[in-house]
XYZ file of C-alpha atoms in Angstrom:
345
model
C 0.000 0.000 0.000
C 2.631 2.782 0.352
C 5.398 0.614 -0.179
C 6.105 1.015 -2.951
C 7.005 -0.178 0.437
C 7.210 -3.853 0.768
C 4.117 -4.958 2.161
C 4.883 -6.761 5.604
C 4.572 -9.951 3.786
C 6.554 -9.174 0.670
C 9.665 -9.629 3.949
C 9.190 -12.977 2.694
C 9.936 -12.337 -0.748
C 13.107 -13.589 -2.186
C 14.634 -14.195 -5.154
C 16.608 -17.557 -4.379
C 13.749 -19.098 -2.254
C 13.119 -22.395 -2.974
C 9.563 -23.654 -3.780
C 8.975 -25.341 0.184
C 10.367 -22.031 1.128
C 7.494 -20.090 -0.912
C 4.437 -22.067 -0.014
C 5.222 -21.760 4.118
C 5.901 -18.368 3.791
C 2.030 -18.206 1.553
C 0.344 -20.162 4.423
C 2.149 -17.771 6.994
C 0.857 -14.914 4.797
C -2.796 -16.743 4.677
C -2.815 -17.020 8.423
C -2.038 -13.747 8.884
C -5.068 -12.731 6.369
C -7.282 -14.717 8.494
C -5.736 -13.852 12.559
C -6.065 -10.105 11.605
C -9.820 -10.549 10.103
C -10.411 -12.365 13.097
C -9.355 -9.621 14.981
C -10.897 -7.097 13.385
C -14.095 -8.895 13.525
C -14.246 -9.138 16.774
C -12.951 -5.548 17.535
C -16.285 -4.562 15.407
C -18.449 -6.626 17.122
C -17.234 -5.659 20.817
C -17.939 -2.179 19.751
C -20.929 -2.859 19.424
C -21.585 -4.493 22.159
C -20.924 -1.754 24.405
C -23.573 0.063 23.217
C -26.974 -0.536 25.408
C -29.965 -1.131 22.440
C -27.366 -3.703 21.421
C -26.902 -5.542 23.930
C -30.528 -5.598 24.824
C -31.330 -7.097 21.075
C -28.860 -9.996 22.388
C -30.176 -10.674 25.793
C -33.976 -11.362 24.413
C -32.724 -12.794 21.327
C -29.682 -15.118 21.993
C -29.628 -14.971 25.928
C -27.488 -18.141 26.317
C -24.892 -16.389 23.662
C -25.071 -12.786 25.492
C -23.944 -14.490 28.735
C -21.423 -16.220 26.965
C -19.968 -13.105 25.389
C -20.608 -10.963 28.260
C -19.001 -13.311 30.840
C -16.091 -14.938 28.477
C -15.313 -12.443 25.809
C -16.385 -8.857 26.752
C -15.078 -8.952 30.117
C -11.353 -10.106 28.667
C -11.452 -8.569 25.252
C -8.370 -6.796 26.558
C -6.325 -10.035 27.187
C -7.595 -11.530 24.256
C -6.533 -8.555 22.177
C -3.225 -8.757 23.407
C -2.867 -12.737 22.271
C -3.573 -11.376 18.887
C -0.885 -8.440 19.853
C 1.744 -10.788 21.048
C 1.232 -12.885 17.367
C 1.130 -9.939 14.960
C 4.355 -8.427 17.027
C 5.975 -11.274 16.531
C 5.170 -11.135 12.751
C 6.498 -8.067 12.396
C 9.942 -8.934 14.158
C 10.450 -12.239 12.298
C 9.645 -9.834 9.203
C 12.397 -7.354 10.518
C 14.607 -9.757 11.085
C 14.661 -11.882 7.574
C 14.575 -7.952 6.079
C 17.673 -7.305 7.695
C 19.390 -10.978 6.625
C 18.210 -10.287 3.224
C 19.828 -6.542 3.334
C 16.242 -5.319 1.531
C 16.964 -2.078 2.972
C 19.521 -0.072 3.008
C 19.667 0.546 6.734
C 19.066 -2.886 9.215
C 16.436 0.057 10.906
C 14.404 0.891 7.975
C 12.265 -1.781 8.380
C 9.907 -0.652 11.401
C 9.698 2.820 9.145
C 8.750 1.262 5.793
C 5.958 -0.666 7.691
C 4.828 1.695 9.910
C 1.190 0.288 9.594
C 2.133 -2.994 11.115
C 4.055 -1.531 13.965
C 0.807 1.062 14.905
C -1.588 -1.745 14.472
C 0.440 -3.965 17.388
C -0.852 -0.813 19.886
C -3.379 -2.464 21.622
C -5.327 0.803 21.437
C -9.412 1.560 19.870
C -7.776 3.882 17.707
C -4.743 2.072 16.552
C -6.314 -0.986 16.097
C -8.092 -0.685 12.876
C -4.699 -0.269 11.191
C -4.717 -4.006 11.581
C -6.726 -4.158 8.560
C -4.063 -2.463 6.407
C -1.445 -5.361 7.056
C -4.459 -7.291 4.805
C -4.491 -5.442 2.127
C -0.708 -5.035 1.412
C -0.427 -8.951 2.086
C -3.247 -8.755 -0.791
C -1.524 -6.681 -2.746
C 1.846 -8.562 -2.498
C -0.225 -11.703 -3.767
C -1.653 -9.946 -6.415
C 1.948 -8.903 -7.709
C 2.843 -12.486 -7.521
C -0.175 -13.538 -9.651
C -1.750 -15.712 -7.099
C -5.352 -13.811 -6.918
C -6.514 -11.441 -9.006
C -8.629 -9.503 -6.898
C -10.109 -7.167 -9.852
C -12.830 -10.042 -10.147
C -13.356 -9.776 -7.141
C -17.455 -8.009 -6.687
C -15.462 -5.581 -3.896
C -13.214 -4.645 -5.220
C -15.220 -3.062 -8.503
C -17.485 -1.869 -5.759
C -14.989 -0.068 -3.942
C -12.707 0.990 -7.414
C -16.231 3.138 -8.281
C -16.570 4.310 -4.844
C -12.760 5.492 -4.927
C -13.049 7.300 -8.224
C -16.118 8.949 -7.284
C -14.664 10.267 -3.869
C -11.356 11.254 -5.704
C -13.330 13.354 -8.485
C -15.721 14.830 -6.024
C -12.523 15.884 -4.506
C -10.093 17.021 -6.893
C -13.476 18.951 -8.846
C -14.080 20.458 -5.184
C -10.352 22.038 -4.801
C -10.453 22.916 -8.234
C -13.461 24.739 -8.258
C -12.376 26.211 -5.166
C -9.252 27.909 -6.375
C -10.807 28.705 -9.851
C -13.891 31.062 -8.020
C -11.119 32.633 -5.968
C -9.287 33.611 -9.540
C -12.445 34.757 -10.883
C -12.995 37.007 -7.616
C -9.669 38.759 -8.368
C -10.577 39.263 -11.760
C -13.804 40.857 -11.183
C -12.393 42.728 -8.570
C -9.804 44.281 -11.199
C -7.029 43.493 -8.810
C -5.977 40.906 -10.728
C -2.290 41.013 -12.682
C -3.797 37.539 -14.590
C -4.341 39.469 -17.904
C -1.232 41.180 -18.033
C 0.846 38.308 -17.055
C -1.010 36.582 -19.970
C 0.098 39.567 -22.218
C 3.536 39.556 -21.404
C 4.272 36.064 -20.684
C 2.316 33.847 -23.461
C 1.399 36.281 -26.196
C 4.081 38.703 -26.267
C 6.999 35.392 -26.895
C 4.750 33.869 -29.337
C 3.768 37.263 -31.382
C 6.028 36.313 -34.628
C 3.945 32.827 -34.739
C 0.790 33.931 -33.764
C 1.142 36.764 -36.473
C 1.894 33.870 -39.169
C -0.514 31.644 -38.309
C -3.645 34.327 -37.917
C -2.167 35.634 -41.595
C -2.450 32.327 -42.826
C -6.103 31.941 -41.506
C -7.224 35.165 -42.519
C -5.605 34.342 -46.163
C -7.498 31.330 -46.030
C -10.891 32.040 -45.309
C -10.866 35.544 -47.543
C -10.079 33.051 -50.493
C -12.975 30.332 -49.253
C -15.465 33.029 -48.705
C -14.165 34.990 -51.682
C -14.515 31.458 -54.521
C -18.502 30.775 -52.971
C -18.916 34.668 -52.803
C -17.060 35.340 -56.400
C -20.373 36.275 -58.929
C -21.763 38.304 -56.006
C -18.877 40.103 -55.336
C -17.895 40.787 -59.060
C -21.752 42.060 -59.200
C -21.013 44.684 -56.627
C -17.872 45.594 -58.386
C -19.336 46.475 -61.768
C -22.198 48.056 -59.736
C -19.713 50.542 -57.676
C -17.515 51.521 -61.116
C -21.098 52.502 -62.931
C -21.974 54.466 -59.628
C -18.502 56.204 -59.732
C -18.195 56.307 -63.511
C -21.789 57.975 -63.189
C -20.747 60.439 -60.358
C -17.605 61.775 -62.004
C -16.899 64.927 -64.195
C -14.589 63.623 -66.349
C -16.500 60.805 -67.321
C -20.229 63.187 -67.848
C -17.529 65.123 -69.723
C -16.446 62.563 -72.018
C -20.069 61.129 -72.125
C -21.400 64.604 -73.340
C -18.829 64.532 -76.894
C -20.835 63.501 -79.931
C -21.402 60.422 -81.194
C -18.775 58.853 -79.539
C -18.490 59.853 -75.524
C -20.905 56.767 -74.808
C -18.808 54.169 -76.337
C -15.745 56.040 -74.589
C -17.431 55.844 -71.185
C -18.819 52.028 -71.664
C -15.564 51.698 -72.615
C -13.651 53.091 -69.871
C -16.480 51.264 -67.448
C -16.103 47.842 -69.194
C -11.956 48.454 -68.457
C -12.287 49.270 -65.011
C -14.873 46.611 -64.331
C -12.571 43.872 -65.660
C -9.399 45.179 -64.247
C -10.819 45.477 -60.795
C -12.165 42.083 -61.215
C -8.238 40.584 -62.226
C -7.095 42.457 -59.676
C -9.466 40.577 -56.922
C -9.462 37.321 -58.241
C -5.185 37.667 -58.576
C -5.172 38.880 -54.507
C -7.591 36.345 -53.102
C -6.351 33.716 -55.263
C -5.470 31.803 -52.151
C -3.645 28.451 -51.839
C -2.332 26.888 -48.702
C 2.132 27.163 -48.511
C 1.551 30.750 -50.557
C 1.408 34.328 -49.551
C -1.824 35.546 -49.283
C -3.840 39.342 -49.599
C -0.434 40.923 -50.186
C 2.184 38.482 -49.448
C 3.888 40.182 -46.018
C 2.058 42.668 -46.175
C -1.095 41.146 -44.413
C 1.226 39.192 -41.635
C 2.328 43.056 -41.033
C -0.878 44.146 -40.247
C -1.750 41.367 -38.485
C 2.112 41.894 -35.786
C 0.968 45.449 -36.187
C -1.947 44.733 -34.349
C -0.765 42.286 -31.816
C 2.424 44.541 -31.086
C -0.318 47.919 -30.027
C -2.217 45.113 -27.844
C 0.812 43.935 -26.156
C 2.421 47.462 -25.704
C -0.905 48.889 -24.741
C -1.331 46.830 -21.942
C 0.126 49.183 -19.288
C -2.538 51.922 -20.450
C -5.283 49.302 -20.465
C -5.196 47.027 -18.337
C -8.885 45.524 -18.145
C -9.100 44.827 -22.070
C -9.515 41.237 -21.403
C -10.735 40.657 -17.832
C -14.297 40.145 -18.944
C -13.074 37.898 -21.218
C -11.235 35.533 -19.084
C -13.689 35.583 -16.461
C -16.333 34.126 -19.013
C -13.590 31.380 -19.800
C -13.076 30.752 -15.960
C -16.968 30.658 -15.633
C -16.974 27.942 -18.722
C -14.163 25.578 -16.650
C -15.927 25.672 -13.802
C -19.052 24.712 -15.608
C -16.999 21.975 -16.699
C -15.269 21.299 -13.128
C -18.703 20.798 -11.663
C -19.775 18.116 -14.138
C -20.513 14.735 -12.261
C -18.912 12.544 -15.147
C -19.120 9.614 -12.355
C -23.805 10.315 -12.712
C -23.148 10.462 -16.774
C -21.072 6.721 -16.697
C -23.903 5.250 -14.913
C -26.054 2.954 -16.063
């Protein structure tokens, strides 16, 4: 259980033992599975019968037993638990002792340290005692390393796995959302350095490839929107030159000449039309690995604009506490989630 450390029965564990060796030291470890339960059993049941409604339920039930109990058991629970004192002490210096022959430590004095479980649970006190029962399950855990049970089939142990990992998410979702309402206090205060610190420390080192990638998006998705947009937008085009064409003195200059000055202007309109259209078509012309809406020049806009909101931050210092209190608000909305409710059946 915390040994890494050696459970008390893994003592027994060695490399060269032979097979007779093996098997006595598995019946020592199965009679230590079954003295402690023992114990532990009737350390459970003597608690209860100390209590009055108990022991009442007893005498009307099972009078001959209550006497029995009462006179045998109850009034020399204390000698009895130190019989099962004496034996688990002597387990744990037999233990001690084939630790230090074996050198499994690197101190002779480790041992008592490593299993401090065992050593508590020889206290014949009420509130040592139960640490009996963790002697049993590092004895079961040492047999489950050597392949001789497997106690994942066992019913308990799924019962108590599901009962662990709830108690352990309840938990760790508990601290979490603990120490995420206190960060969202401090940001709704406006006390908090959080947004700052997130300016200086994450976007301000990773401007150059933040810059590149947003260029690259932007590119992108002017030159996706642009090819499903393309007839509308060359509409609009022709539609603004005829309105400016229409607006302008040269052109209701040219327009007034003669016989000709409406061919000129149609002219002049069908020119600008088409070149405005090349000229579009040639700067949205997008393809992923190419420069796109200028080459550099849209990748300078785009550090232009993260370089003001990183150097601004001194002046401005709020710009994005709303914003990171709404993504605090979303993890804790996600903290409080009981995944263990949506698993069930």
């Amino acid at each position: 259980m915390n040994e890494s450390p050696t459970p008390p029965s893994s003592r027994h564990a060695r490399p060269a033992a032979s097979r007779l060796e093996e098997q006595l030291l598995l019946l020592w470890d199965v009679a230590i599975i079954v003295l402690v339960s023992a114990n532990l059993l009737l350390i459970l049941f003597d608690s209860l019968f100390m209590f009055a409604p108990f022991q009442q339920l007893l005498a009307e039930q099972w009078p001959r037993f209550y006497a029995l109990y009462s006179e045998r058991i109850h009034a020399d629970f204390q000698r009895i638990d130190l019989l099962f004192v004496a034996i688990l002490l002597t387990d744990v210096l037999l233990g001690w002792a084939l630790a230090a022959w074996q050198r499994r430590y690197e101190r002779w004095w480790f041992y008592p340290f490593v299993h401090w479980y065992d050593v508590l649970g020889c206290i014949p006190l009420s509130g040592f005692r139960w640490l009996r029962i963790l002697r049993v399950v590092s004895i079961l855990f040492r047999l489950q390393r050597l392949g001789l049970i497997d106690v994942r089939r066992w019913p308990a142990y799924g019962l108590l796995a599901r009962y662990y990992s709830i108690a352990i998410e309840e938990l760790s979702d508990r601290i979490v959302d603990n120490v995420l309402a206190g960060v969202q206090s401090e940001l709704r205060s406006g006390a908090s350095q959080l947004p700052d610190r997130m300016v200086k420390q994450v976007l301000a080192p990773r401007r150059e490839a933040l810059a590149s990638a947003l260029a690259a998006r932007i590119g992108g998705t002017a030159s996706t929107v642009y090819r499903q947009r393309r007839s509308e937008i060359h509409d609009y085009i022709a539609q603004l030159v005829q309105r400016t064409i229409a607006h302008n003195a040269a052109a209701q200059r040219i327009d007034r000449l003669p016989g000709i000055g409406d061919a000129i202007v149609e002219l002049i309109e069908d020119i600008l039309v088409s070149a405005s259209r090349d000229t579009i078509d040639e700067l949205l012309a997008y393809h992923p690995g190419e420069p796109a809406l200028g080459g550099d020049l849209l990748e300078k806009i785009v550090r232009s604009v993260i370089d003001d909101i990183v150097d601004e931050r001194g002046q401005q210092p709020r710009d994005f506490g709303p914003a990171l209190d709404d993504v605090v608000a979303l993890l804790r909305q996600q903290v409080r989630r009981k995944r263990w409710l949506e698993a069930s059946p």
